[in-house]
């Protein structure tokens, strides 16, 4: 084992440079913060910059946090933690004001009021946008500008965290590697507190709207460190990714359906009208499964925006317009081919109301966290706002604690697990593709006991291979955590649909919490499946 280099990250190490990560870092003033931004360009690593939808906040005269709360509860299909959803609904307007103070130019009407748009399952217009569909990109640009102006925030690029480290049982940093190198020599990065803001797991599936870095690294690290996890079965598939064979798949924002765009099959039929009273604005899981049904009987599916948006496309939805035009589709005059794509993970690392995880010294916010806000199905445009509400709460709690005396040495810290130090290879790429296929076919939009067990058997076979590259090792860990939770949840609810158990069962109307270590025992006790621990 090579002796690691040691980096002093200051008071707080933030893992991840999406909205959750950099907003938390900005709110932590005057603490000295290091943001670990991942392998390449910090700005391109997170999903936040790709968000088209905007942020949900009860800002309209006819709206209230109570209505926002009730829509969030309804979307979450019985699993939303009401206290958490209330916090978000009540604090969302202040977080939008924070962004205004940072200089985010939200779309406004002629009187200077922020324009509020509508999305599925919101009872009021409450989505704030920037330049139509550019909210994520503009918010991230604005906040990066603020980060660059802050001397106390150090952004570290080129390193990828692979393992949380503890001293005396308390999380105090990470091992990180340069995963583009041939030799993954670990670097030890130490800090007073660690904030996990590493995003989601979309890249575990064949088709995703998430950036390639969304491989569940943070979830895998927290799981191995023994953190409490919850509801990992719940993956939200966005119904309308643009289906032009790109990976990741560009998104056709739900706001288009909010504007009246309709879904049609190759025969021009509006199939959603027969499927749900809200037609195209039904909950995402329902729309996504109806599209999948069409595709599985050989139909193509299109989002027809020609009447609802037409000539206004370039101004109203510049991002979608650009994605379509670059694929040779003019959405002003022709329908956009669409397919469902893995979009958001509702489950993750359990936190309390202040973003504290079950591990001392470790906090979590953004998609990697499971605050309880989204339950079984996230309400559109609630994720950026959740990331900021919890980023602000984590910062407030850290700032209220006495400063921790930092020990910048490796004393008392074990070595990095050698299994995390295997470089990625071409063969590794092949295995990654295989895992993504398995997840899509057997742990995707529609699951059964049989499909989930066979996925787990495949993961066991893969795991048995020697010297698995880092990506494969991590992805199997996360894939297994999702598949086992899905197997244990013997019902259908929100983003989790079991074709063999299509009804919702009141016995499961609660959050499923567990540690990685618990899973093998639970699966043996509840489903009778004996497994070896991973
Ligand atoms: C969208 O613009 O459709 C995505 C918004 C979200 O997932 O919250």
XYZ file of C-alpha atoms and ligand atoms in Angstrom:
542
model
C 0.000 0.000 0.000
C 1.509 3.315 -1.116
C 1.560 6.037 1.496
C -1.074 8.590 0.440
C -0.435 12.284 -0.063
C -2.444 14.350 2.374
C -4.487 17.458 1.553
C -5.866 19.748 4.255
C -9.354 20.677 3.013
C -10.039 23.157 5.812
C -13.201 23.289 7.904
C -15.523 21.561 5.471
C -14.997 19.258 2.500
C -17.919 19.347 0.060
C -18.061 16.379 -2.302
C -19.743 17.447 -5.517
C -20.003 20.673 -7.460
C -23.638 20.722 -8.520
C -26.131 23.155 -7.015
C -26.270 21.317 -3.653
C -22.485 21.418 -3.310
C -21.705 24.963 -4.336
C -24.739 26.526 -2.658
C -23.719 24.837 0.614
C -20.140 26.067 0.161
C -21.315 29.632 -0.444
C -23.586 29.549 2.596
C -20.743 28.312 4.816
C -19.008 31.695 5.009
C -16.717 32.398 6.877
C -15.637 28.727 7.049
C -12.770 27.578 4.857
C -14.255 25.101 2.386
C -12.876 22.748 -0.246
C -15.225 21.625 -3.017
C -14.135 18.378 -4.625
C -15.453 18.882 -8.120
C -14.820 15.473 -9.652
C -12.676 14.261 -12.450
C -12.964 16.916 -15.129
C -14.512 20.325 -15.619
C -16.306 21.206 -12.403
C -19.148 23.017 -14.120
C -20.113 20.078 -16.282
C -20.187 17.393 -13.648
C -23.552 17.943 -12.052
C -27.108 17.475 -13.279
C -28.109 20.862 -11.864
C -26.709 22.819 -14.795
C -28.885 20.724 -17.103
C -32.137 21.402 -15.249
C -34.671 22.911 -17.599
C -37.729 22.932 -15.385
C -36.774 25.465 -12.735
C -37.650 25.674 -9.065
C -40.959 25.252 -7.313
C -41.758 27.955 -4.750
C -45.107 29.284 -3.501
C -44.639 32.873 -4.643
C -47.937 33.593 -6.405
C -50.777 35.563 -4.765
C -53.096 32.558 -5.077
C -50.487 30.108 -3.746
C -49.175 29.173 -0.300
C -46.608 26.827 1.263
C -49.591 24.758 2.469
C -50.691 24.140 -1.138
C -47.127 23.373 -2.215
C -46.935 20.930 0.699
C -50.173 19.213 -0.242
C -49.073 18.753 -3.884
C -45.740 17.328 -2.696
C -47.537 14.883 -0.385
C -49.886 13.773 -3.162
C -47.072 13.201 -5.676
C -45.015 11.188 -3.186
C -47.647 8.428 -3.031
C -47.860 8.101 0.758
C -44.152 8.125 1.587
C -43.319 11.822 1.877
C -42.127 12.936 5.316
C -44.617 15.709 5.968
C -42.322 17.648 8.310
C -39.577 17.741 5.684
C -41.926 18.683 2.856
C -43.323 21.487 5.018
C -39.813 22.821 5.665
C -39.131 22.852 1.927
C -42.440 24.482 1.006
C -41.937 27.172 3.675
C -38.269 27.901 2.957
C -38.371 27.654 -0.861
C -39.377 31.321 -1.375
C -36.385 32.469 0.708
C -34.016 30.306 -1.298
C -35.385 31.834 -4.530
C -34.716 35.252 -2.946
C -31.150 34.083 -2.185
C -30.701 33.352 -5.876
C -32.106 36.758 -6.808
C -29.549 38.281 -4.415
C -26.763 36.331 -6.146
C -27.996 37.878 -9.407
C -30.041 35.103 -11.046
C -32.215 36.825 -13.685
C -35.496 34.949 -13.286
C -38.038 35.466 -16.067
C -40.271 38.427 -15.183
C -43.434 39.990 -16.595
C -43.787 43.609 -17.737
C -44.462 44.697 -14.145
C -41.255 43.086 -12.912
C -42.948 40.149 -11.156
C -41.313 36.738 -11.455
C -43.292 34.674 -13.988
C -44.635 31.446 -12.517
C -45.114 28.416 -14.776
C -47.081 25.196 -14.279
C -45.848 21.596 -14.304
C -47.522 18.241 -13.791
C -49.171 17.620 -10.421
C -48.775 21.240 -9.241
C -52.165 22.759 -8.409
C -50.864 26.300 -8.939
C -48.421 28.091 -11.172
C -45.268 28.047 -9.024
C -42.253 27.185 -11.170
C -39.712 29.960 -11.592
C -37.714 29.819 -14.817
C -34.753 31.572 -16.386
C -34.706 32.296 -20.152
C -37.435 29.691 -20.660
C -35.712 26.361 -20.134
C -32.259 27.561 -18.982
C -32.796 27.754 -15.208
C -30.146 25.199 -14.250
C -27.491 26.580 -16.595
C -27.978 30.211 -15.577
C -28.222 29.486 -11.848
C -25.013 27.449 -11.993
C -23.179 30.132 -14.004
C -24.243 32.795 -11.523
C -23.221 30.754 -8.489
C -19.893 29.733 -10.043
C -19.166 33.404 -10.506
C -19.774 33.881 -6.757
C -17.629 30.832 -5.897
C -14.716 32.167 -7.952
C -14.912 35.462 -6.095
C -14.637 33.696 -2.698
C -11.078 33.270 -1.502
C -12.123 30.921 1.289
C -13.557 28.361 -1.201
C -11.001 26.139 -2.873
C -12.247 24.088 -5.831
C -10.268 20.921 -6.373
C -10.712 19.316 -9.808
C -9.144 16.175 -11.230
C -9.774 13.958 -8.216
C -12.638 11.557 -7.613
C -13.597 10.551 -4.049
C -13.716 6.777 -3.632
C -14.029 6.193 0.079
C -15.047 8.073 3.217
C -12.493 7.961 6.007
C -13.171 8.026 9.732
C -11.082 8.798 12.770
C -12.418 7.581 16.123
C -15.685 6.694 14.401
C -16.178 10.180 12.965
C -16.097 10.942 9.227
C -13.177 13.316 8.665
C -12.427 13.157 4.936
C -12.058 10.916 1.913
C -9.604 8.942 -0.099
C -9.622 10.257 -3.662
C -7.923 9.197 -6.873
C -7.169 10.620 -10.270
C -9.221 8.045 -12.143
C -7.806 9.054 -15.514
C -4.366 7.824 -14.423
C -3.064 4.293 -15.026
C -2.132 3.951 -11.392
C -4.774 4.960 -8.855
C -2.616 6.169 -5.981
C -4.951 7.428 -3.254
C -4.791 10.947 -1.885
C -6.097 11.496 1.641
C -8.211 14.657 1.942
C -9.026 15.693 5.517
C -11.539 18.223 6.881
C -13.560 19.077 9.980
C -16.866 18.020 8.367
C -17.777 16.321 5.096
C -20.836 17.168 2.983
C -21.956 14.602 0.445
C -23.484 16.344 -2.587
C -22.531 13.867 -5.276
C -25.828 13.634 -7.178
C -27.738 10.670 -8.492
C -27.486 7.316 -10.202
C -28.975 7.830 -13.688
C -25.920 6.398 -15.454
C -26.771 2.988 -14.008
C -29.421 2.787 -16.738
C -29.063 2.621 -20.538
C -31.003 5.793 -21.152
C -30.651 8.704 -18.759
C -30.983 12.465 -18.695
C -28.118 12.669 -16.155
C -24.479 13.484 -16.932
C -22.063 10.551 -17.176
C -20.687 11.278 -13.705
C -24.045 10.316 -12.102
C -22.832 6.821 -11.260
C -23.842 6.744 -7.607
C -20.319 7.184 -6.226
C -21.581 9.066 -3.175
C -24.235 6.482 -2.405
C -21.680 3.675 -2.743
C -19.235 5.450 -0.415
C -21.869 6.154 2.222
C -23.160 2.570 1.986
C -19.700 1.082 2.507
C -19.101 3.422 5.456
C -22.260 2.057 7.125
C -24.558 5.084 6.700
C -28.290 4.579 6.942
C -29.936 4.536 3.494
C -33.609 4.634 2.521
C -36.035 4.021 -0.309
C -33.391 3.195 -2.898
C -36.001 1.313 -4.958
C -37.556 4.589 -6.075
C -36.108 5.817 -9.361
C -37.993 8.424 -11.362
C -38.027 7.998 -15.127
C -38.692 11.175 -17.056
C -41.248 10.413 -19.775
C -39.853 12.659 -22.467
C -36.150 12.317 -23.128
C -35.416 13.149 -26.764
C -35.006 9.780 -28.444
C -32.210 10.324 -30.946
C -29.731 7.720 -29.689
C -27.621 10.076 -27.564
C -26.069 9.141 -24.231
C -26.930 10.987 -22.042
C -30.291 11.678 -23.652
C -31.272 15.359 -23.964
C -34.446 16.287 -22.106
C -37.668 17.709 -23.517
C -38.832 19.536 -20.407
C -42.178 18.783 -18.836
C -42.927 22.494 -19.132
C -43.686 21.725 -22.797
C -46.550 19.501 -21.701
C -47.469 22.226 -19.212
C -47.842 24.501 -22.258
C -50.160 22.018 -23.962
C -47.770 19.829 -26.002
C -49.276 16.365 -26.568
C -47.954 12.827 -26.774
C -48.830 10.885 -29.904
C -47.876 7.506 -31.296
C -46.816 6.782 -34.856
C -50.511 6.711 -35.905
C -51.030 10.171 -34.468
C -53.156 8.847 -31.544
C -53.131 10.762 -28.232
C -52.832 7.604 -26.148
C -52.526 9.370 -22.747
C -56.172 10.482 -22.908
C -57.287 6.874 -22.419
C -54.704 6.178 -19.740
C -55.308 8.933 -17.153
C -57.731 11.774 -16.471
C -54.846 14.275 -16.543
C -53.612 12.840 -19.871
C -50.094 14.215 -20.618
C -49.925 15.854 -17.181
C -50.487 12.619 -15.243
C -47.743 11.673 -12.739
C -44.407 10.975 -14.411
C -44.306 7.269 -13.619
C -47.695 6.743 -15.275
C -46.804 8.721 -18.404
C -43.415 6.977 -18.624
C -44.954 3.502 -18.383
C -47.604 4.315 -21.002
C -44.845 5.443 -23.368
C -42.913 2.267 -22.637
C -46.072 0.242 -23.396
C -46.388 1.953 -26.781
C -42.739 1.342 -27.570
C -42.955 -2.315 -26.528
C -45.777 -2.938 -29.034
C -43.627 -1.464 -31.776
C -44.982 2.090 -31.830
C -42.805 5.168 -31.922
C -43.790 7.960 -29.530
C -43.560 11.695 -30.190
C -44.092 14.898 -28.273
C -45.996 17.181 -30.578
C -45.326 20.815 -29.682
C -46.190 22.237 -33.075
C -49.515 23.787 -31.958
C -48.685 24.510 -28.312
C -45.316 26.169 -28.914
C -44.682 26.299 -32.681
C -42.736 29.338 -33.872
C -42.032 30.499 -30.286
C -39.763 27.484 -29.706
C -36.340 29.163 -30.082
C -37.255 31.894 -27.566
C -39.332 29.881 -25.125
C -37.351 26.637 -25.013
C -33.883 27.390 -26.409
C -32.203 24.330 -24.880
C -34.729 21.837 -26.254
C -34.742 23.673 -29.568
C -30.970 23.389 -29.860
C -30.972 19.686 -28.945
C -33.662 18.957 -31.547
C -32.131 21.006 -34.342
C -28.720 19.399 -33.811
C -30.429 16.033 -34.360
C -32.128 17.259 -37.548
C -35.590 17.745 -35.975
C -37.342 21.100 -36.246
C -39.745 21.051 -33.265
C -41.615 24.109 -34.577
C -43.068 22.038 -37.379
C -42.475 18.361 -36.541
C -43.046 16.180 -33.473
C -40.091 15.225 -31.277
C -39.330 11.491 -30.853
C -39.290 10.724 -27.127
C -38.667 7.834 -24.731
C -38.502 7.477 -20.941
C -35.102 7.950 -19.304
C -33.754 7.514 -15.761
C -33.934 11.016 -14.327
C -33.942 11.234 -10.535
C -33.295 8.974 -7.545
C -35.753 9.563 -4.708
C -33.871 7.215 -2.371
C -30.432 7.786 -0.942
C -28.543 8.565 2.245
C -30.892 9.250 5.155
C -30.634 12.688 6.744
C -32.405 14.526 9.535
C -34.037 17.936 9.116
C -30.606 19.586 9.088
C -28.970 17.291 6.559
C -27.059 15.280 9.194
C -26.618 11.627 8.179
C -26.442 8.709 10.601
C -22.623 9.033 10.590
C -21.014 11.645 12.806
C -19.237 14.271 10.695
C -21.131 13.377 7.475
C -23.895 15.529 5.989
C -25.808 15.039 2.744
C -27.914 17.174 0.422
C -29.166 17.117 -3.145
C -30.012 13.942 -5.026
C -27.676 11.666 -3.053
C -29.667 12.404 0.104
C -32.958 10.913 1.160
C -34.450 13.671 3.280
C -37.936 12.193 2.923
C -39.125 15.125 0.787
C -39.938 13.123 -2.329
C -41.351 9.887 -0.984
C -42.038 7.434 -3.775
C -42.211 10.044 -6.525
C -40.734 13.513 -6.722
C -42.919 16.436 -7.656
C -41.390 18.211 -10.668
C -39.057 21.107 -9.855
C -38.809 20.195 -6.162
C -35.226 18.958 -6.394
C -33.162 22.123 -6.935
C -35.144 23.786 -4.209
C -34.665 20.827 -1.837
C -30.907 20.941 -2.531
C -30.761 24.613 -1.562
C -33.034 24.343 1.477
C -30.892 21.530 2.865
C -27.611 23.154 1.814
C -28.635 26.224 3.822
C -29.680 24.089 6.809
C -26.444 22.095 6.810
C -24.456 25.315 6.689
C -26.439 26.840 9.547
C -25.864 23.757 11.721
C -22.144 23.568 10.957
C -21.762 27.293 11.598
C -23.538 26.982 14.932
C -21.122 24.317 16.239
C -17.833 25.100 17.974
C -14.991 24.877 15.436
C -13.409 21.436 15.423
C -9.697 21.157 16.025
C -8.308 19.684 12.857
C -5.625 17.063 12.811
C -4.003 16.986 9.416
C -2.305 13.630 9.569
C -3.181 10.114 8.586
C -2.802 8.873 12.172
C -5.715 6.637 13.154
C -6.994 6.280 9.584
C -6.961 2.885 7.901
C -5.629 2.356 4.364
C -7.804 2.772 1.274
C -9.641 -0.422 0.255
C -7.485 -1.893 -2.543
C -10.639 -2.866 -4.465
C -11.230 0.851 -5.128
C -7.845 1.308 -6.724
C -8.300 -0.667 -9.936
C -8.118 1.619 -12.976
C -10.923 1.611 -15.514
C -10.149 -0.398 -18.645
C -11.776 -1.205 -21.970
C -13.012 -4.463 -20.504
C -14.385 -2.382 -17.619
C -16.313 -0.272 -20.144
C -17.888 -3.445 -21.497
C -18.960 -4.470 -17.990
C -20.378 -1.011 -17.311
C -22.506 -1.324 -20.456
C -23.639 -4.741 -19.273
C -24.669 -3.408 -15.844
C -26.623 -0.606 -17.511
C -28.493 -3.139 -19.704
C -29.316 -5.329 -16.726
C -30.583 -2.374 -14.718
C -32.757 -1.148 -17.594
C -34.302 -4.500 -18.433
C -34.687 -5.958 -14.966
C -34.585 -3.127 -12.430
C -36.064 -0.356 -14.598
C -39.530 1.091 -15.154
C -41.179 -2.332 -14.777
C -39.820 -4.970 -12.392
C -40.840 -8.427 -11.209
C -39.515 -10.738 -8.525
C -38.019 -12.879 -11.252
C -36.327 -9.976 -13.033
C -34.889 -8.613 -9.796
C -33.534 -11.959 -8.623
C -31.950 -12.611 -11.987
C -30.360 -9.124 -11.915
C -28.882 -9.879 -8.492
C -27.526 -13.192 -9.748
C -25.843 -11.380 -12.638
C -24.315 -8.841 -10.243
C -22.984 -11.697 -8.083
C -21.373 -13.278 -11.140
C -19.760 -9.978 -12.100
C -18.576 -9.338 -8.576
C -16.843 -12.712 -8.506
C -14.429 -11.526 -11.236
C -10.995 -10.474 -10.006
C -9.721 -6.897 -9.947
C -12.919 -5.187 -11.019
C -12.273 -1.658 -12.284
C -13.409 1.102 -9.927
C -16.498 2.055 -11.964
C -17.714 -1.514 -12.156
C -17.112 -2.170 -8.467
C -19.036 0.959 -7.451
C -21.850 0.496 -9.922
C -22.461 -3.078 -8.776
C -22.699 -1.865 -5.174
C -25.338 0.719 -6.059
C -27.187 -1.537 -8.503
C -27.459 -4.188 -5.824
C -28.768 -1.697 -3.249
C -31.482 -0.549 -5.670
C -32.423 -4.082 -6.761
C -32.633 -5.514 -3.244
C -34.826 -2.692 -1.968
C -37.042 -3.196 -5.035
C -37.272 -6.924 -4.283
C -38.156 -6.286 -0.648
C -40.879 -3.771 -1.507
C -43.591 -6.256 -2.414
C -46.007 -3.736 -3.928
C -46.131 -0.986 -6.547
C -45.957 2.654 -5.521
C -44.794 5.828 -7.255
C -41.563 5.258 -9.140
C -41.431 1.560 -8.174
C -43.652 -0.657 -10.322
C -43.808 -4.421 -9.883
C -45.716 -6.102 -12.725
C -46.149 -9.130 -10.443
C -47.534 -6.962 -7.595
C -49.227 -4.052 -9.367
C -51.259 -2.786 -6.399
C -50.206 -0.447 -3.633
C -50.155 -2.229 -0.273
C -50.765 -0.310 2.968
C -48.326 -2.631 4.770
C -45.587 -0.846 2.823
C -46.794 2.707 3.428
C -43.567 3.610 5.183
C -40.004 4.502 4.353
C -37.653 1.506 4.034
C -34.485 2.299 5.997
C -31.452 0.052 6.135
C -27.687 -0.077 6.059
C -25.822 -1.897 3.310
C -24.903 -4.517 5.888
C -28.591 -5.149 6.751
C -29.639 -6.002 3.249
C -28.463 -9.583 3.020
C -30.189 -10.497 6.295
C -33.414 -8.814 5.250
C -33.509 -10.455 1.894
C -33.046 -13.863 3.471
C -35.729 -13.205 6.091
C -38.327 -11.558 3.844
C -37.914 -13.162 0.441
C -36.075 -16.332 1.433
C -33.158 -15.483 -0.859
C -29.816 -16.444 0.660
C -27.028 -14.129 -0.506
C -23.447 -13.536 0.370
C -22.620 -10.029 1.612
C -21.106 -7.861 -1.175
C -38.281 18.962 -16.531
O -37.963 20.077 -16.907
O -39.144 18.301 -17.074
C -37.561 18.376 -15.367
C -37.902 19.090 -14.141
C -37.656 18.217 -12.949
O -37.317 17.046 -13.113
O -37.860 18.700 -11.841
